[in-house]
């Protein structure tokens, strides 16, 4: 344990060194309190008279010299709810009569299945506060980490450490618990979905009991996303009011429990999903849980997402703090599916380049005996019938057109009809004697096995070393069904073997992250997209290693408005790949004009996925014009501040605005879904501009805008602009350029 004086000195040093007044840790050893400032918020924890670490404050930034009363445990409720469950503990382990959600549940070597964690020590290093808790009896320590970021995010995670001489079995381990202030009128917002309809946004009052949002699928999943936002029913809107929000950085099975206790206290606990999970913690070993990022704002749901976007760009994405804007890509999946070949792809590349596309991506079908989805996964050699001279002639051709080259892979999967599976059937996850359930004719490779990990890394490394590949679209097209690992190391038979097998949920993802990290380190220019049949693997864990994601296979532009609205509550538009595809759309058979499709895809990283061989000269001309327009505003879209002026849930129309971080540019997108009763569109009032500045308006369609060319920020935000949209699926955009001060 550090002497008290050094705690203060280290803490002061930390404040001084970070140089960012908004991101600092203040330690008060006398009162055993820690103040963590992140952006415009403060989080405070303290040790109470029972020596337990509890949450004291989470809300607007406190003054630098603020001092809260010393931590005090809450009284129990009669003889039924002991204080351990009524107090807002930072990391409550199961024990001493805890009936609320436990952060940690462990079997100790002597058969004790409970823990009671008390304060041991604390220190600050690398801008991170570490508080160590220890069990009152067992040789087990829990390290809690707190890292505040100036963008307004506090990252929390835990480390469980065995300091004894015999193994512990961990049954459940959360990253962190977030305790909300003692109020009773909270609303929870969360995201759910399924293939083709990810990112559905819900808001509902929090009632006593628990809402569990989770994935048991082995990966993040389409069904829900590890994100939450909690507002006050009476106060919070898109533009104002308090929001406590957060997201878990984990790409495997996860669980988030939003709980209102019997005493009506609201908490959010998240980490690995304890379902079917187990981890044997050997003597001297420790285990780190994933990071759980959270923030607070007083400025509504819109500001909560802007904080997350800034944080992801500045602190989290692989190329932070300054990620490059995403290139405009072409991908032929919807146009050709598996029928890729050298001549066909070259012809599409010619057309794509003429539109202004900057990256040409060959999707599924280029390898092994991959004529359909029935065969070939696992055999990562170039198919000689389709590409007789390998990929080089196509890549050279793409380069000669001024584009770089990307390639689809699905490294974690295998078709039973493949050389890989014939050689290594035991590499697929399985239970002995039980049928292996196929989905899309494929099985999941057990990436937890060292030999599988090595195979995947080596084939990717070879592929990227031998070909000039700038980008991998990394796909993952099913979830787990038989997560067996019969030869898991550590134990050969019986219950111990089963316990070892259950580590697959964590070891698989750790290996996935290792492969991605190693690949990027060896090929620093390589960029990667995380795709899982659309948006099945989007989270802040994978986004530390991937530059973008494919949010959905649903490319219907009307549906996309809703999907993108949900997506951008949690993730920055920089990461949101969005394609313009052909109509009638394959999913809804809806026919939407090309401009609307383009303007919807421009809300993130624009891509084109239609069959360009079939586009008319007029469509090519419009597409070229719109691609050029996108390039003129894409940095503002991808790195700017997003304002949801009218959300698609209103059914009739959607307005979205982006403002550049430096305020020099803004762009407004307006979409009319379906006009009713011949009604004119209401004026659109902009947000986030400087009221004192003048802006020059550059309408994409001059006929659809009526108003002055140069307008002050005050008028644009107060009085708004008049946009004339008519009929079904009409759309337009206006770029605004800041030209000086208003007088
Ligand atoms: C699912 C992806 O989401 C699609 O974009 C496409 O890459 C297919 N897989 C290819 O099999």
PDB file of C-alpha atoms in Angstrom, residues 195-290:
ATOM      1  CA  UNK A 195     -30.526  -9.400 -39.049  1.00  0.00           C
ATOM      2  CA  UNK A 196     -31.645  -6.665 -41.450  1.00  0.00           C
ATOM      3  CA  UNK A 197     -33.213  -4.486 -38.746  1.00  0.00           C
ATOM      4  CA  UNK A 198     -30.496  -3.671 -36.273  1.00  0.00           C
ATOM      5  CA  UNK A 199     -30.346  -0.411 -34.289  1.00  0.00           C
ATOM      6  CA  UNK A 200     -33.989  -0.116 -33.243  1.00  0.00           C
ATOM      7  CA  UNK A 201     -34.143   2.609 -30.620  1.00  0.00           C
ATOM      8  CA  UNK A 202     -36.409   2.186 -27.596  1.00  0.00           C
ATOM      9  CA  UNK A 203     -37.191   4.372 -24.612  1.00  0.00           C
ATOM     10  CA  UNK A 204     -39.169   3.205 -21.623  1.00  0.00           C
ATOM     11  CA  UNK A 205     -39.584   4.301 -17.983  1.00  0.00           C
ATOM     12  CA  UNK A 206     -37.425   2.317 -15.569  1.00  0.00           C
ATOM     13  CA  UNK A 207     -39.672   0.440 -13.165  1.00  0.00           C
ATOM     14  CA  UNK A 208     -38.523  -1.608 -10.175  1.00  0.00           C
ATOM     15  CA  UNK A 209     -36.944  -4.868 -11.282  1.00  0.00           C
ATOM     16  CA  UNK A 210     -34.316  -5.576 -13.907  1.00  0.00           C
ATOM     17  CA  UNK A 211     -34.127  -5.189 -17.648  1.00  0.00           C
ATOM     18  CA  UNK A 212     -31.454  -7.466 -19.019  1.00  0.00           C
ATOM     19  CA  UNK A 213     -29.949  -6.558 -22.377  1.00  0.00           C
ATOM     20  CA  UNK A 214     -27.558  -9.240 -23.523  1.00  0.00           C
ATOM     21  CA  UNK A 215     -25.977 -11.535 -26.036  1.00  0.00           C
ATOM     22  CA  UNK A 216     -25.505 -15.263 -25.405  1.00  0.00           C
ATOM     23  CA  UNK A 217     -24.365 -15.733 -28.980  1.00  0.00           C
ATOM     24  CA  UNK A 218     -20.600 -15.732 -28.558  1.00  0.00           C
ATOM     25  CA  UNK A 219     -20.418 -12.353 -30.295  1.00  0.00           C
ATOM     26  CA  UNK A 220     -21.940  -8.903 -29.806  1.00  0.00           C
ATOM     27  CA  UNK A 221     -25.013  -9.854 -31.827  1.00  0.00           C
ATOM     28  CA  UNK A 222     -27.722  -8.094 -33.820  1.00  0.00           C
ATOM     29  CA  UNK A 223     -30.272  -8.655 -31.071  1.00  0.00           C
ATOM     30  CA  UNK A 224     -29.072  -5.878 -28.801  1.00  0.00           C
ATOM     31  CA  UNK A 225     -26.092  -3.585 -28.590  1.00  0.00           C
ATOM     32  CA  UNK A 226     -24.109  -3.019 -25.378  1.00  0.00           C
ATOM     33  CA  UNK A 227     -25.176   0.627 -25.108  1.00  0.00           C
ATOM     34  CA  UNK A 228     -27.535   2.431 -22.741  1.00  0.00           C
ATOM     35  CA  UNK A 229     -28.708   5.962 -22.105  1.00  0.00           C
ATOM     36  CA  UNK A 230     -30.736   6.961 -19.088  1.00  0.00           C
ATOM     37  CA  UNK A 231     -32.582  10.271 -18.907  1.00  0.00           C
ATOM     38  CA  UNK A 232     -35.079  11.820 -16.487  1.00  0.00           C
ATOM     39  CA  UNK A 233     -38.656  11.242 -17.618  1.00  0.00           C
ATOM     40  CA  UNK A 234     -39.671  14.767 -16.716  1.00  0.00           C
ATOM     41  CA  UNK A 235     -36.645  16.539 -18.145  1.00  0.00           C
ATOM     42  CA  UNK A 236     -34.667  14.787 -20.847  1.00  0.00           C
ATOM     43  CA  UNK A 237     -35.153  15.383 -24.562  1.00  0.00           C
ATOM     44  CA  UNK A 238     -32.944  15.213 -27.635  1.00  0.00           C
ATOM     45  CA  UNK A 239     -31.682  18.738 -26.946  1.00  0.00           C
ATOM     46  CA  UNK A 240     -31.764  19.139 -23.177  1.00  0.00           C
ATOM     47  CA  UNK A 241     -31.816  17.477 -19.802  1.00  0.00           C
ATOM     48  CA  UNK A 242     -29.558  15.027 -18.011  1.00  0.00           C
ATOM     49  CA  UNK A 243     -28.367  11.817 -19.658  1.00  0.00           C
ATOM     50  CA  UNK A 244     -26.206   9.105 -18.106  1.00  0.00           C
ATOM     51  CA  UNK A 245     -24.974   6.865 -20.880  1.00  0.00           C
ATOM     52  CA  UNK A 246     -22.422   4.182 -21.575  1.00  0.00           C
ATOM     53  CA  UNK A 247     -21.245   1.248 -23.636  1.00  0.00           C
ATOM     54  CA  UNK A 248     -19.332  -1.929 -22.998  1.00  0.00           C
ATOM     55  CA  UNK A 249     -16.221  -2.676 -25.071  1.00  0.00           C
ATOM     56  CA  UNK A 250     -16.603  -6.405 -25.635  1.00  0.00           C
ATOM     57  CA  UNK A 251     -17.215  -8.450 -28.782  1.00  0.00           C
ATOM     58  CA  UNK A 252     -18.280 -11.730 -27.187  1.00  0.00           C
ATOM     59  CA  UNK A 253     -21.284 -12.720 -25.079  1.00  0.00           C
ATOM     60  CA  UNK A 254     -22.143  -9.821 -22.786  1.00  0.00           C
ATOM     61  CA  UNK A 255     -24.815  -8.760 -20.344  1.00  0.00           C
ATOM     62  CA  UNK A 256     -26.063  -5.384 -19.204  1.00  0.00           C
ATOM     63  CA  UNK A 257     -28.485  -5.313 -16.301  1.00  0.00           C
ATOM     64  CA  UNK A 258     -30.389  -2.115 -15.670  1.00  0.00           C
ATOM     65  CA  UNK A 259     -31.821  -2.560 -12.238  1.00  0.00           C
ATOM     66  CA  UNK A 260     -34.110  -0.565 -10.029  1.00  0.00           C
ATOM     67  CA  UNK A 261     -33.726  -2.108  -6.594  1.00  0.00           C
ATOM     68  CA  UNK A 262     -36.425  -2.679  -3.993  1.00  0.00           C
ATOM     69  CA  UNK A 263     -35.368   0.698  -2.602  1.00  0.00           C
ATOM     70  CA  UNK A 264     -35.803   2.227  -6.096  1.00  0.00           C
ATOM     71  CA  UNK A 265     -32.115   2.846  -6.655  1.00  0.00           C
ATOM     72  CA  UNK A 266     -31.042   2.565 -10.285  1.00  0.00           C
ATOM     73  CA  UNK A 267     -27.797   0.798 -11.268  1.00  0.00           C
ATOM     74  CA  UNK A 268     -26.310  -0.476 -14.486  1.00  0.00           C
ATOM     75  CA  UNK A 269     -24.028  -3.509 -14.275  1.00  0.00           C
ATOM     76  CA  UNK A 270     -22.276  -4.885 -17.334  1.00  0.00           C
ATOM     77  CA  UNK A 271     -19.537  -7.245 -18.375  1.00  0.00           C
ATOM     78  CA  UNK A 272     -19.180 -10.774 -19.672  1.00  0.00           C
ATOM     79  CA  UNK A 273     -22.387 -12.711 -19.808  1.00  0.00           C
ATOM     80  CA  UNK A 274     -22.271 -15.177 -16.891  1.00  0.00           C
ATOM     81  CA  UNK A 275     -24.465 -17.617 -18.845  1.00  0.00           C
ATOM     82  CA  UNK A 276     -22.427 -20.795 -19.480  1.00  0.00           C
ATOM     83  CA  UNK A 277     -19.288 -18.940 -18.361  1.00  0.00           C
ATOM     84  CA  UNK A 278     -16.570 -20.098 -16.014  1.00  0.00           C
ATOM     85  CA  UNK A 279     -12.951 -19.161 -15.444  1.00  0.00           C
ATOM     86  CA  UNK A 280     -10.387 -20.947 -13.333  1.00  0.00           C
ATOM     87  CA  UNK A 281      -8.083 -18.408 -11.734  1.00  0.00           C
ATOM     88  CA  UNK A 282      -4.831 -20.171 -10.973  1.00  0.00           C
ATOM     89  CA  UNK A 283      -2.639 -19.162  -8.007  1.00  0.00           C
ATOM     90  CA  UNK A 284      -0.858 -15.917  -8.862  1.00  0.00           C
ATOM     91  CA  UNK A 285      -3.023 -15.342 -11.946  1.00  0.00           C
ATOM     92  CA  UNK A 286      -5.274 -12.396 -12.675  1.00  0.00           C
ATOM     93  CA  UNK A 287      -8.045 -11.718 -15.132  1.00  0.00           C
ATOM     94  CA  UNK A 288      -8.950  -8.342 -16.659  1.00  0.00           C
ATOM     95  CA  UNK A 289     -12.566  -7.594 -17.552  1.00  0.00           C
ATOM     96  CA  UNK A 290     -13.522  -5.498 -20.605  1.00  0.00           C
TER      97      UNK A 290
END
